[in-house]
XYZ file of N, CA and C in Angstrom:
816
model
N -11.785 12.184 -5.756
C -10.377 11.995 -6.121
C -9.678 11.182 -5.038
N -8.880 10.228 -5.455
C -8.154 9.388 -4.485
C -7.149 10.221 -3.725
N -6.931 9.949 -2.442
C -5.975 10.719 -1.666
C -4.557 10.535 -2.170
N -3.762 11.600 -2.056
C -2.364 11.545 -2.459
C -1.612 10.574 -1.576
N -0.611 9.858 -2.126
C 0.188 8.945 -1.295
C 0.813 9.649 -0.105
N 1.125 10.957 -0.253
C 1.754 11.674 0.846
C 0.768 12.005 1.954
N -0.534 11.828 1.726
C -1.526 12.061 2.759
C -1.875 10.771 3.475
N -1.165 9.712 3.139
C -1.426 8.421 3.740
C -0.227 8.006 4.574
N -0.351 6.907 5.261
C 0.726 6.452 6.125
C 1.847 5.829 5.331
N 2.949 5.545 5.997
C 4.087 4.916 5.354
C 3.697 3.568 4.768
N 2.849 2.833 5.469
C 2.512 1.474 5.080
C 1.022 1.260 5.249
N 0.423 0.407 4.385
C -0.994 0.087 4.456
C -1.843 1.349 4.518
N -1.771 2.241 3.514
C -2.472 3.516 3.583
C -3.963 3.381 3.816
N -4.574 2.315 3.304
C -6.015 2.217 3.404
C -6.500 2.119 4.835
N -5.644 1.683 5.746
C -6.069 1.556 7.136
C -6.466 2.897 7.728
N -5.790 3.971 7.286
C -6.065 5.275 7.858
C -7.377 5.855 7.364
N -7.972 5.271 6.354
C -9.193 5.824 5.801
C -10.431 5.079 6.288
N -10.243 4.070 7.154
C -11.378 3.342 7.673
C -12.065 4.175 8.748
N -13.390 4.048 8.896
C -14.107 4.792 9.936
C -13.549 4.453 11.308
N -13.468 5.457 12.161
C -12.947 5.252 13.500
C -13.981 4.510 14.339
N -13.548 3.519 15.111
C -14.443 2.821 16.016
C -14.658 3.664 17.253
N -15.679 3.332 18.017
C -15.953 4.067 19.233
C -14.805 3.861 20.208
N -14.353 4.930 20.890
C -13.244 4.796 21.834
C -13.603 3.859 22.970
N -12.620 3.120 23.433
C -12.826 2.210 24.541
C -11.969 2.649 25.709
N -12.222 2.093 26.864
C -11.512 2.502 28.062
C -10.040 2.185 27.952
N -9.236 2.964 28.652
C -7.814 2.679 28.683
C -7.579 1.280 29.255
N -6.546 0.647 28.736
C -6.120 -0.673 29.180
C -7.115 -1.769 28.812
N -8.077 -1.475 27.932
C -9.012 -2.496 27.468
C -8.377 -3.274 26.324
N -8.178 -4.590 26.452
C -7.532 -5.351 25.386
C -8.312 -5.254 24.078
N -7.592 -4.964 22.985
C -8.177 -4.873 21.662
C -7.200 -5.460 20.656
N -7.048 -6.785 20.641
C -5.986 -7.382 19.827
C -6.097 -7.078 18.345
N -7.327 -7.005 17.804
C -7.438 -6.760 16.378
C -7.092 -5.307 16.046
N -7.481 -4.386 16.901
C -7.116 -2.989 16.695
C -5.614 -2.787 16.716
N -4.917 -3.668 17.393
C -3.463 -3.564 17.459
C -2.828 -3.734 16.093
N -3.547 -4.352 15.160
C -2.987 -4.555 13.830
C -2.949 -3.264 13.013
N -3.419 -2.170 13.576
C -3.219 -0.873 12.930
C -1.761 -0.440 13.064
N -1.049 -1.101 13.972
C 0.399 -0.927 14.023
C 1.006 -1.930 13.050
N 1.769 -1.430 12.068
C 2.216 -2.282 10.971
C 3.263 -3.306 11.376
N 4.001 -3.011 12.424
C 4.964 -3.995 12.908
C 4.215 -5.199 13.490
N 3.175 -4.931 14.280
C 2.379 -6.023 14.825
C 1.596 -6.733 13.728
N 1.122 -5.966 12.762
C 0.355 -6.553 11.664
C 1.194 -7.537 10.847
N 2.495 -7.303 10.796
C 3.376 -8.147 9.988
C 3.664 -9.494 10.618
N 3.286 -9.668 11.879
C 3.522 -10.952 12.531
C 2.632 -12.038 11.930
N 3.122 -13.254 11.805
C 2.248 -14.375 11.432
C 1.090 -14.469 12.425
N -0.048 -14.954 11.965
C -1.248 -14.956 12.793
C -1.041 -15.647 14.141
N -0.374 -16.787 14.127
C -0.186 -17.527 15.378
C 0.656 -16.734 16.374
N 1.711 -16.077 15.885
C 2.574 -15.288 16.770
C 1.836 -14.057 17.279
N 1.052 -13.435 16.395
C 0.273 -12.269 16.830
C -0.742 -12.674 17.897
N -1.423 -13.788 17.703
C -2.432 -14.234 18.671
C -1.806 -14.468 20.037
N -0.616 -15.068 20.059
C 0.059 -15.295 21.344
C 0.425 -13.976 22.019
N 0.935 -13.034 21.228
C 1.370 -11.757 21.788
C 0.190 -10.896 22.206
N -0.906 -10.966 21.469
C -2.036 -10.068 21.705
C -2.661 -10.249 23.079
N -2.482 -11.400 23.690
C -3.044 -11.630 25.027
C -2.422 -10.706 26.064
N -1.243 -10.178 25.759
C -0.534 -9.326 26.719
C -0.572 -7.845 26.328
N -1.204 -7.525 25.204
C -1.281 -6.136 24.751
C -2.414 -5.400 25.451
N -2.166 -4.142 25.786
C -3.187 -3.301 26.395
C -3.327 -2.012 25.593
N -4.554 -1.598 25.392
C -4.828 -0.366 24.664
C -4.654 0.831 25.603
N -3.972 1.860 25.123
C -3.801 3.081 25.910
C -4.022 4.292 25.007
N -4.376 5.403 25.620
C -4.475 6.681 24.930
C -3.318 7.554 25.392
N -2.509 8.010 24.457
C -1.344 8.821 24.784
C -1.696 10.300 24.632
N -1.348 11.095 25.625
C -1.649 12.534 25.626
C -0.478 13.329 25.053
N -0.789 14.444 24.415
C 0.250 15.317 23.875
C 1.233 15.715 24.968
N 2.522 15.508 24.712
C 3.548 15.872 25.674
C 3.820 14.838 26.745
N 3.067 13.742 26.762
C 3.262 12.703 27.773
C 4.628 12.051 27.612
N 5.288 11.802 28.728
C 6.600 11.153 28.713
C 6.441 9.639 28.653
N 7.129 9.027 27.709
C 7.167 7.566 27.623
C 8.350 7.047 28.430
N 9.477 7.708 28.289
C 10.612 7.423 29.153
C 11.548 8.621 29.165
N 12.361 8.703 30.217
C 13.336 9.782 30.392
C 14.740 9.183 30.424
N 15.777 10.010 30.232
C 17.145 9.498 30.245
C 17.458 8.725 31.529
N 18.013 7.544 31.369
C 18.385 6.738 32.527
C 17.257 5.936 33.131
N 16.027 6.180 32.686
C 14.898 5.452 33.244
C 14.661 4.137 32.511
N 14.072 3.189 33.190
C 13.757 1.892 32.589
C 12.276 1.851 32.241
N 11.940 1.867 30.980
C 10.528 1.848 30.597
C 9.860 0.559 31.074
N 8.688 0.657 31.716
C 7.994 -0.559 32.153
C 7.285 -1.281 31.013
N 7.115 -0.575 29.881
C 6.394 -1.152 28.746
C 7.072 -0.764 27.437
N 6.879 -1.595 26.438
C 7.126 -1.193 25.051
C 5.814 -0.624 24.522
N 5.912 0.395 23.679
C 4.720 1.070 23.168
C 4.674 0.941 21.652
N 3.521 0.491 21.136
C 3.297 0.336 19.700
C 2.225 1.343 19.273
N 2.603 2.492 18.725
C 1.604 3.494 18.340
C 0.711 3.007 17.199
N -0.519 3.470 17.203
C -1.428 3.241 16.074
C -1.813 4.568 15.439
N -2.410 5.472 16.206
C -2.733 6.803 15.680
C -1.890 7.895 16.334
N -1.115 7.569 17.325
C -0.246 8.541 17.993
C 1.140 8.544 17.337
N 1.924 9.579 17.645
C 3.307 9.682 17.175
C 4.182 10.074 18.361
N 5.300 9.406 18.506
C 6.228 9.672 19.609
C 7.535 10.223 19.061
N 8.037 11.254 19.709
C 9.296 11.876 19.314
C 10.418 11.399 20.225
N 11.490 10.891 19.627
C 12.689 10.524 20.369
C 13.654 11.701 20.257
N 14.085 12.225 21.384
C 14.927 13.406 21.321
C 15.923 13.431 22.478
N 16.891 14.328 22.318
C 17.924 14.488 23.339
C 17.853 15.904 23.891
N 17.950 16.032 25.212
C 17.911 17.326 25.884
C 19.279 17.597 26.486
N 19.846 18.760 26.181
C 21.171 19.112 26.691
C 21.078 19.628 28.123
N 22.233 19.861 28.733
C 22.280 20.366 30.104
C 21.660 21.752 30.218
N 21.632 22.503 29.117
C 21.053 23.847 29.133
C 19.541 23.830 28.890
N 19.002 22.654 28.594
C 17.568 22.562 28.337
C 17.199 22.571 26.867
N 18.184 22.797 25.994
C 17.910 22.760 24.560
C 17.672 21.315 24.136
N 16.823 21.123 23.127
C 16.505 19.768 22.700
C 16.370 19.695 21.191
N 16.449 18.488 20.663
C 16.241 18.256 19.232
C 15.831 16.804 19.038
N 14.950 16.592 18.068
C 14.489 15.239 17.761
C 15.551 14.480 16.980
N 15.725 13.216 17.338
C 16.641 12.358 16.593
C 15.894 11.383 15.691
N 14.658 11.058 16.054
C 13.839 10.158 15.246
C 12.397 10.255 15.729
N 11.483 9.848 14.867
C 10.078 9.775 15.234
C 9.581 8.352 15.054
N 8.561 7.988 15.825
C 7.979 6.647 15.722
C 6.466 6.786 15.677
N 5.866 6.173 14.655
C 4.421 6.150 14.531
C 3.940 4.729 14.381
N 2.930 4.552 13.524
C 2.335 3.216 13.406
C 3.195 2.226 12.634
N 4.404 2.645 12.241
C 5.305 1.701 11.573
C 6.217 0.979 12.548
N 6.204 1.367 13.845
C 7.211 0.792 14.727
C 6.805 0.716 16.188
N 7.805 0.794 17.068
C 7.567 0.720 18.503
C 8.566 1.595 19.237
N 8.231 1.923 20.471
C 9.066 2.760 21.326
C 9.559 1.913 22.490
N 10.874 1.923 22.719
C 11.447 1.174 23.826
C 12.424 0.098 23.390
N 13.212 0.386 22.350
C 14.109 -0.644 21.815
C 15.187 -1.056 22.815
N 15.499 -0.186 23.798
C 16.517 -0.549 24.783
C 16.105 -1.772 25.591
N 14.804 -2.044 25.636
C 14.317 -3.167 26.432
C 14.801 -4.507 25.899
N 14.994 -4.610 24.582
C 15.434 -5.900 24.030
C 16.845 -5.847 23.454
N 17.448 -4.652 23.437
C 18.810 -4.536 22.918
C 19.867 -4.799 23.985
N 19.438 -4.906 25.236
C 20.366 -5.256 26.301
C 20.819 -4.101 27.160
N 20.519 -2.869 26.741
C 20.984 -1.721 27.506
C 20.027 -1.261 28.577
N 18.754 -1.629 28.478
C 17.688 -1.291 29.436
C 17.335 0.190 29.464
N 18.342 1.085 29.424
C 18.079 2.526 29.466
C 18.798 3.207 28.304
N 18.446 4.477 28.059
C 19.120 5.258 27.027
C 19.396 6.659 27.565
N 20.186 7.426 26.812
C 20.478 8.810 27.184
C 19.444 9.775 26.626
N 18.482 9.259 25.867
C 17.489 10.111 25.223
C 16.149 10.035 25.944
N 15.210 10.858 25.460
C 13.853 10.884 25.999
C 12.871 10.508 24.903
N 11.672 10.133 25.310
C 10.598 9.854 24.355
C 9.338 10.526 24.866
N 8.783 11.433 24.043
C 7.554 12.141 24.415
C 6.562 12.105 23.271
N 5.286 12.192 23.629
C 4.221 12.123 22.641
C 4.161 13.432 21.864
N 4.306 13.329 20.561
C 4.264 14.492 19.677
C 2.855 14.723 19.147
N 2.169 13.644 18.792
C 0.781 13.704 18.332
C -0.033 12.756 19.210
N -1.020 13.294 19.911
C -1.842 12.473 20.789
C -2.639 11.450 19.982
N -2.924 10.324 20.609
C -3.691 9.293 19.924
C -3.591 7.969 20.650
N -3.877 6.903 19.923
C -3.941 5.576 20.522
C -2.650 4.797 20.317
N -2.462 3.816 21.183
C -1.298 2.933 21.091
C -1.598 1.661 21.867
N -0.724 0.697 21.749
C -0.796 -0.532 22.541
C 0.522 -0.690 23.269
N 0.429 -1.165 24.487
C 1.654 -1.365 25.246
C 1.791 -2.820 25.662
N 3.046 -3.220 25.805
C 3.394 -4.596 26.159
C 4.369 -4.539 27.326
N 4.100 -5.248 28.425
C 5.027 -5.226 29.557
C 6.440 -5.594 29.127
N 7.418 -4.924 29.737
C 8.815 -5.124 29.351
C 9.232 -6.587 29.421
N 8.807 -7.288 30.461
C 9.181 -8.688 30.605
C 8.617 -9.551 29.491
N 7.387 -9.267 29.079
C 6.779 -10.017 27.985
C 7.487 -9.742 26.662
N 7.925 -8.499 26.470
C 8.652 -8.174 25.246
C 9.971 -8.944 25.178
N 10.716 -8.952 26.282
C 11.997 -9.668 26.295
C 11.785 -11.155 26.040
N 10.766 -11.714 26.666
C 10.476 -13.135 26.490
C 10.125 -13.436 25.036
N 9.278 -12.594 24.431
C 8.879 -12.799 23.036
C 10.058 -12.592 22.094
N 10.914 -11.629 22.399
C 12.081 -11.379 21.558
C 12.990 -12.604 21.523
N 13.154 -13.255 22.676
C 14.011 -14.430 22.751
C 13.397 -15.650 22.073
N 12.065 -15.764 22.115
C 11.411 -17.002 21.694
C 10.749 -16.939 20.320
N 10.380 -15.736 19.871
C 9.592 -15.614 18.632
C 10.461 -15.002 17.537
N 10.905 -15.848 16.614
C 11.824 -15.385 15.581
C 11.243 -14.315 14.679
N 9.947 -14.403 14.361
C 9.339 -13.406 13.480
C 9.346 -12.030 14.125
N 9.042 -11.960 15.416
C 9.057 -10.685 16.126
C 10.477 -10.158 16.242
N 11.418 -11.036 16.543
C 12.808 -10.616 16.679
C 13.310 -9.980 15.382
N 13.016 -10.587 14.254
C 13.445 -10.030 12.982
C 12.831 -8.670 12.713
N 11.543 -8.516 13.005
C 10.866 -7.239 12.792
C 11.448 -6.150 13.694
N 11.685 -6.479 14.945
C 12.217 -5.484 15.881
C 13.629 -5.054 15.499
N 14.453 -5.994 15.047
C 15.815 -5.632 14.657
C 15.814 -4.747 13.405
N 14.905 -5.012 12.477
C 14.806 -4.138 11.310
C 14.294 -2.748 11.698
N 13.419 -2.717 12.699
C 12.953 -1.421 13.200
C 14.110 -0.636 13.816
N 14.973 -1.323 14.553
C 16.153 -0.646 15.114
C 17.010 -0.064 13.999
N 17.185 -0.826 12.917
C 17.968 -0.312 11.796
C 17.313 0.925 11.185
N 15.984 0.934 11.111
C 15.315 2.112 10.561
C 15.506 3.322 11.465
N 15.511 3.117 12.790
C 15.766 4.224 13.711
C 17.195 4.749 13.558
N 18.141 3.835 13.376
C 19.529 4.245 13.151
C 19.646 5.079 11.879
N 18.942 4.665 10.839
C 18.972 5.414 9.581
C 18.390 6.807 9.769
N 17.265 6.885 10.484
C 16.670 8.194 10.750
C 17.652 9.101 11.484
N 18.271 8.563 12.514
C 19.178 9.367 13.341
C 20.342 9.907 12.523
N 20.918 9.062 11.674
C 22.051 9.480 10.842
C 21.633 10.586 9.870
N 20.501 10.376 9.201
C 20.051 11.348 8.204
C 19.646 12.660 8.865
N 18.922 12.586 9.979
C 18.478 13.798 10.667
C 19.668 14.606 11.167
N 20.700 13.928 11.668
C 21.895 14.641 12.140
C 22.536 15.437 11.006
N 22.660 14.823 9.834
C 23.248 15.522 8.691
C 22.331 16.640 8.203
N 21.028 16.362 8.200
C 20.058 17.364 7.738
C 20.096 18.605 8.626
N 20.101 18.394 9.932
C 20.112 19.529 10.858
C 21.384 20.359 10.753
N 22.454 19.725 10.314
C 23.737 20.433 10.220
C 23.893 21.164 8.891
N 23.350 20.627 7.806
C 23.708 21.135 6.483
C 22.563 21.752 5.677
N 21.318 21.546 6.065
C 20.220 22.024 5.237
C 19.500 23.210 5.866
N 18.973 24.116 5.047
C 18.251 25.295 5.556
C 17.041 24.880 6.393
N 16.633 25.763 7.298
C 15.540 25.449 8.218
C 14.245 25.162 7.470
N 13.983 25.880 6.394
C 12.745 25.627 5.650
C 12.719 24.195 5.108
N 13.842 23.718 4.608
C 13.894 22.346 4.108
C 13.726 21.340 5.248
N 14.348 21.616 6.389
C 14.179 20.748 7.551
C 12.717 20.699 7.982
N 12.067 21.853 7.986
C 10.671 21.945 8.387
C 9.782 21.142 7.438
N 10.029 21.264 6.141
C 9.264 20.501 5.156
C 9.482 18.999 5.343
N 10.732 18.608 5.550
C 11.041 17.189 5.782
C 10.300 16.661 6.999
N 10.306 17.430 8.068
C 9.661 17.010 9.305
C 8.137 16.969 9.152
N 7.553 17.951 8.486
C 6.104 17.944 8.262
C 5.670 16.718 7.475
N 6.413 16.389 6.428
C 6.069 15.240 5.600
C 6.202 13.932 6.370
N 7.255 13.798 7.158
C 7.441 12.583 7.954
C 6.325 12.428 8.990
N 5.921 13.553 9.582
C 4.831 13.521 10.545
C 3.518 13.183 9.855
N 3.298 13.755 8.684
C 2.080 13.483 7.917
C 1.968 12.012 7.549
N 3.080 11.377 7.207
C 3.068 9.957 6.853
C 2.510 9.099 7.983
N 2.721 9.534 9.215
C 2.320 8.727 10.371
C 0.995 9.169 10.975
N 0.507 10.345 10.598
C -0.672 10.930 11.236
C -1.964 10.419 10.603
N -3.071 10.381 11.376
C -4.353 9.929 10.841
C -4.947 10.877 9.804
N -4.532 12.160 9.838
C -5.079 13.134 8.895
C -4.033 14.198 8.612
N -4.370 15.126 7.725
C -3.455 16.207 7.380
C -3.529 17.389 8.309
N -4.325 17.291 9.367
C -4.434 18.361 10.364
C -3.630 17.975 11.594
N -2.568 18.718 11.865
C -1.663 18.407 12.963
C -1.870 19.407 14.090
N -2.145 18.902 15.279
C -2.330 19.764 16.444
C -0.988 19.984 17.116
N -0.405 21.151 16.877
C 0.884 21.478 17.483
C 1.185 22.957 17.285
N 1.930 23.515 18.186
C 2.292 24.922 18.125
C 3.657 25.088 17.467
N 3.934 26.317 17.036
C 5.251 26.597 16.465
C 6.337 26.411 17.523
N 6.008 26.669 18.780
C 6.988 26.466 19.845
C 7.360 24.990 19.963
N 6.348 24.121 19.871
C 6.618 22.686 19.912
C 7.488 22.256 18.740
N 7.186 22.777 17.559
C 7.980 22.438 16.374
C 9.415 22.913 16.542
N 9.585 24.123 17.066
C 10.941 24.662 17.220
C 11.759 23.830 18.201
N 11.136 23.375 19.288
C 11.847 22.510 20.242
C 12.187 21.170 19.600
N 11.278 20.661 18.781
C 11.503 19.367 18.144
C 12.665 19.428 17.166
N 12.732 20.516 16.394
C 13.802 20.655 15.405
C 15.071 21.266 15.999
N 14.964 21.792 17.208
C 16.144 22.374 17.840
C 16.554 23.701 17.249
N 15.570 24.514 16.826
C 15.857 25.826 16.238
C 15.030 26.885 16.953
N 15.325 28.167 16.652
C 14.587 29.260 17.272
C 13.148 29.295 16.767
N 12.233 29.694 17.655
C 10.825 29.779 17.271
C 10.631 30.761 16.118
N 11.396 31.849 16.138
C 11.262 32.848 15.071
C 11.584 32.251 13.702
N 12.494 31.293 13.683
C 12.857 30.647 12.417
C 11.697 29.808 11.886
N 10.990 29.116 12.788
C 9.834 28.323 12.380
C 8.693 29.234 11.943
N 8.510 30.343 12.652
C 7.469 31.308 12.274
C 7.697 31.814 10.856
N 8.945 32.154 10.531
C 9.262 32.657 9.194
C 9.047 31.575 8.142
N 9.482 30.334 8.434
C 9.323 29.243 7.467
C 7.849 28.916 7.264
N 7.070 28.868 8.360
C 5.640 28.562 8.258
C 4.907 29.641 7.482
N 5.264 30.887 7.703
C 4.632 31.997 6.977
C 4.894 31.893 5.480
N 6.126 31.549 5.134
C 6.485 31.416 3.717
C 5.728 30.267 3.060
N 5.618 29.153 3.769
C 4.905 27.995 3.222
C 3.402 28.266 3.126
N 2.874 29.003 4.081
C 1.454 29.358 4.035
C 1.163 30.306 2.873
N 2.033 31.274 2.663
C 1.860 32.205 1.544
C 1.906 31.464 0.210
N 2.680 30.384 0.159
C 2.778 29.606 -1.073
C 1.653 28.601 -1.257
N 0.754 28.491 -0.263
C -0.375 27.580 -0.372
C -0.065 26.142 -0.008
N 1.079 25.895 0.632
C 1.464 24.533 0.978
C 0.838 24.074 2.300
N 0.686 24.998 3.231
C 0.100 24.684 4.530
C -0.848 25.812 4.928
N -1.675 25.522 5.920
C -2.466 26.573 6.564
C -2.176 26.491 8.056
N -1.760 27.597 8.617
C -1.404 27.596 10.031
C -2.376 28.463 10.817
N -2.957 27.861 11.841
C -3.754 28.581 12.826
C -3.160 28.254 14.181
N -3.401 29.088 15.139
C -2.772 28.894 16.441
C -3.015 27.476 16.959
N -1.943 26.730 17.121
C -2.027 25.377 17.637
C -2.403 24.329 16.618
N -2.466 24.700 15.327
C -2.869 23.728 14.311
C -2.179 24.025 12.990
N -1.636 22.967 12.369
C -1.027 23.065 11.039
C -1.752 22.099 10.122
N -2.319 22.600 9.031
C -2.995 21.764 8.041
C -2.126 21.670 6.794
N -1.891 20.446 6.334
C -1.099 20.226 5.128
C -2.034 20.303 3.924
N -1.829 21.285 3.057
C -2.692 21.486 1.896
C -2.108 20.891 0.625
N -0.800 20.887 0.496
C -0.152 20.449 -0.741
C 1.079 19.606 -0.419
N 0.873 18.312 -0.086
C 2.014 17.453 0.265
C 3.041 17.345 -0.849
N 2.579 17.236 -2.110
C 3.521 17.120 -3.222
C 4.367 18.384 -3.342
N 3.730 19.530 -3.140
C 4.479 20.779 -3.177
C 5.495 20.860 -2.057
N 5.113 20.392 -0.866
C 6.049 20.374 0.254
C 7.255 19.502 -0.058
N 6.994 18.359 -0.680
C 8.109 17.466 -0.997
C 9.059 18.100 -2.001
N 8.520 18.910 -2.904
C 9.384 19.580 -3.880
C 10.277 20.620 -3.217
N 9.885 21.098 -2.043
C 10.671 22.104 -1.326
C 11.546 21.499 -0.232
N 11.315 20.220 0.072
C 12.113 19.556 1.103
C 13.446 19.097 0.524
N 14.386 18.849 1.419
C 15.658 18.258 0.997
C 15.448 16.774 0.705
N 16.489 16.110 0.244
C 16.384 14.695 -0.109
C 16.207 13.790 1.104
N 16.415 14.344 2.306
C 16.415 13.517 3.518
C 15.070 12.845 3.761
N 13.984 13.529 3.445
C 12.666 12.928 3.644
C 12.519 11.650 2.821
N 12.826 11.741 1.552
C 12.665 10.581 0.666
C 13.610 9.449 1.065
N 14.810 9.785 1.513
C 15.781 8.758 1.910
C 15.269 7.968 3.108
N 14.787 8.674 4.131
C 14.299 8.003 5.337
C 13.052 7.192 5.022
N 12.145 7.764 4.269
C 10.899 7.062 3.931
C 11.187 5.768 3.157
N 12.080 5.855 2.187
C 12.415 4.681 1.387
C 13.073 3.604 2.240
N 13.904 4.006 3.192
C 14.584 3.026 4.043
C 13.587 2.312 4.962
N 12.644 3.066 5.522
C 11.629 2.438 6.367
C 10.813 1.442 5.554
N 10.406 1.847 4.365
C 9.639 0.939 3.510
C 10.451 -0.295 3.133
N 11.724 -0.091 2.791
C 12.570 -1.211 2.379
C 12.695 -2.242 3.499
N 12.911 -1.764 4.710
C 13.116 -2.671 5.832
C 11.835 -3.398 6.209
N 10.705 -2.722 6.174
C 9.464 -3.373 6.560
C 8.892 -4.234 5.444
N 9.281 -3.982 4.217
C 8.859 -4.847 3.125
C 9.491 -6.230 3.230
N 10.550 -6.355 4.011
C 11.207 -7.646 4.188
C 10.557 -8.457 5.291
N 9.453 -7.929 5.837
C 8.749 -8.659 6.891
C 8.122 -9.926 6.329
N 7.820 -10.906 7.184
C 7.150 -12.119 6.714
C 5.870 -11.775 5.973
N 5.601 -12.468 4.871
C 4.419 -12.171 4.055
C 3.145 -12.545 4.784
N 2.270 -11.551 4.984
C 0.950 -11.783 5.561
C -0.047 -11.019 4.705
N -1.318 -11.305 4.902
C -2.357 -10.689 4.093
C -2.249 -9.173 4.148
N -2.300 -8.540 2.986
C -2.280 -7.086 2.940
C -0.909 -6.481 3.089
N 0.136 -7.308 3.174
C 1.470 -6.771 3.453
C 2.424 -6.999 2.291
N 2.213 -8.054 1.546
C 3.183 -8.433 0.517
C 3.266 -7.436 -0.617
N 2.194 -6.656 -0.860
C 2.185 -5.757 -2.017
C 2.850 -4.418 -1.734
N 3.312 -4.170 -0.495
C 3.855 -2.862 -0.138
C 5.109 -2.521 -0.920
């Protein structure tokens, strides 16, 4: 049976079903592997070839910091199999995610927006692979390469849309619906339906009490939508989860698709 669309990525689902290549050393250039990031894949071949000379392959660890408030990221990060959470931490230590970034985008938009730093943090939510580009090379390419500039600006708009929708969702929708929305968004970006994360991590990401996530996860597990084991959440019924989620998941997903569908037409991209 063909995999459900909800078990695939936001864009180019077939890429996630290809056999994994043997891991290579950190910082080993892999320009073709970089095309597993859909923003990079959307670049015209000539522009991608020029940029790929400066890309480095990295492995991101769970919980690794990409940048902290007020810090200047030395690199832009383009996830392929990893997922990064953008979140804000209050003075009391409480935190909540404002947006997530996976293989549809990049981390470090302040580098080309002119602000250099932000008030938020970026940490690895799902460990995996990514490509990084030195900050200076990103700024230079943003100024000189129109195709990249257009893609990055549309990515910024998608992050703005996520932030707006998530803010309203966290304020007005029940925790179970928020949890379903977040699981589905994470699943769209993940290589598989098995997510390595604890309920404590989820509670910090959503900015709610751990007991609330425990109750929501138990209810979803009893309904056959997920299977939860310590440190691991398996998505069993994505369509069922979507039926229990609020409209926010579909709104954000559609906006990301709409913005990236306007990318320059390249092989494998025009049919999205």
